[in-house]
Tab-separated table of C-alpha atoms in Angstrom:
chain	number	residue	atom	x	y	z
A	1	PHE	CA	3.392	21.504	30.328
A	2	GLY	CA	0.780	19.066	28.964
A	3	PHE	CA	1.830	18.757	25.556
A	4	ALA	CA	1.255	15.792	23.571
A	5	LEU	CA	4.947	14.097	22.951
A	6	LEU	CA	5.143	13.162	19.140
A	7	PRO	CA	7.871	10.009	19.040
A	8	GLY	CA	9.643	9.985	15.612
A	9	PHE	CA	12.430	8.720	13.732
A	10	GLY	CA	14.427	9.294	10.707
A	11	VAL	CA	15.053	5.795	9.411
A	12	ARG	CA	17.766	5.615	6.415
A	13	VAL	CA	16.487	3.852	3.357
A	14	ASP	CA	18.632	1.227	1.918
A	15	ASP	CA	22.153	2.496	1.382
A	16	SER	CA	20.798	5.711	-0.195
A	17	PRO	CA	21.002	9.012	1.427
A	18	LYS	CA	17.380	9.168	1.539
A	19	TYR	CA	15.395	8.529	4.972
A	20	ARG	CA	11.768	7.919	6.065
A	21	LEU	CA	10.271	9.529	8.698
A	22	ASP	CA	8.430	7.209	11.094
A	23	PHE	CA	5.828	8.439	13.810
A	24	GLU	CA	4.329	6.930	16.503
A	25	PRO	CA	0.972	7.696	17.873
A	26	ALA	CA	1.198	10.684	20.480
A	27	LEU	CA	1.683	10.050	23.808
A	28	LEU	CA	-0.895	12.026	25.792
A	29	PRO	CA	-0.342	13.016	29.339
A	30	ASP	CA	-3.202	12.680	31.613
A	31	PRO	CA	-3.913	16.079	33.397
A	32	ASP	CA	-5.748	14.502	36.198
A	33	ALA	CA	-3.035	11.745	37.263
A	34	PRO	CA	-0.620	12.797	40.009
A	35	ARG	CA	2.550	14.525	38.552
A	36	GLU	CA	5.116	12.103	39.704
A	37	ALA	CA	2.967	9.142	38.244
A	38	GLU	CA	2.663	10.959	34.946
A	39	VAL	CA	6.364	11.412	34.417
A	40	ALA	CA	7.278	8.005	35.561
A	41	ARG	CA	4.313	6.483	32.836
A	42	LEU	CA	5.360	8.788	30.061
A	43	THR	CA	9.050	8.475	30.792
A	44	GLN	CA	8.494	4.670	30.511
A	45	ALA	CA	6.239	5.219	27.324
A	46	ILE	CA	8.985	6.832	25.383
A	47	ALA	CA	11.771	4.432	26.498
A	48	ASP	CA	9.518	1.386	25.256
A	49	VAL	CA	9.234	3.385	22.054
A	50	ILE	CA	12.701	3.912	21.593
A	51	GLY	CA	13.287	0.166	22.310
A	52	ARG	CA	10.912	-1.199	19.752
A	53	HIS	CA	12.433	1.314	17.154
A	54	VAL	CA	16.151	-0.066	18.290
A	55	ARG	CA	15.347	-3.642	17.785
A	56	ARG	CA	13.457	-3.073	14.607
A	57	SER	CA	16.590	-1.303	13.122
A	58	PRO	CA	19.829	-1.734	15.341
A	59	ASP	CA	22.295	-0.847	12.603
A	60	GLN	CA	20.707	2.544	12.460
A	61	TRP	CA	21.095	3.199	16.240
A	62	ASN	CA	23.696	5.605	18.025
A	63	TRP	CA	23.209	6.704	21.553
A	64	LEU	CA	25.519	9.808	21.902
A	65	HIS	CA	24.336	10.930	25.485
A	66	ARG	CA	26.010	9.404	28.412
A	67	ARG	CA	22.543	8.319	29.897
A	68	TRP	CA	23.772	6.449	33.126
A	69	ARG	CA	26.566	8.589	34.000
A	70	ALA	CA	25.249	9.388	37.537
A	71	GLU	CA	24.151	5.700	38.237
A	72	ARG	CA	27.455	4.603	37.318
A	73	ALA	CA	29.166	6.987	39.424
A	74	ARG	CA	27.168	6.063	42.371
A	75	SER	CA	27.821	2.450	42.066
A	76	GLU	CA	31.358	2.631	41.428
A	77	PRO	CA	33.585	2.075	44.687
A	78	THR	CA	35.804	5.185	45.870
A	79	THR	CA	39.117	4.787	47.267
A	80	THR	CA	40.600	7.484	49.770
A	81	ALA	CA	43.371	7.504	51.619
A	82	ALA	CA	41.047	7.083	55.176
A	83	THR	CA	39.322	3.715	53.584
A	84	SER	CA	42.229	2.151	52.030
A	85	ARG	CA	44.738	1.747	54.945
A	86	THR	CA	44.204	-0.975	57.349
A	87	GLU	CA	43.655	-0.103	60.945
A	88	THR	CA	44.876	-2.168	63.580
A	89	ALA	CA	43.872	-2.551	67.407
């Protein structure tokens, strides 16, 4: 949609119930770039920002979404009755 993406994180301050909000510079889409290439570029930029924050404060990170569920399902071997029996000539 052409909107700027503003990465931000809530970082717990010590053991208090207080949080500090840290924001990264806005990620701006290039309206003249090919859509597929721009989606890939912005997705990588977001992953890089998240990675920096996780490495900076790994104790404050929790990923709740099963991000790689589809990839894992494709890579796991499946056994069916047709593939599990041994054929003889």
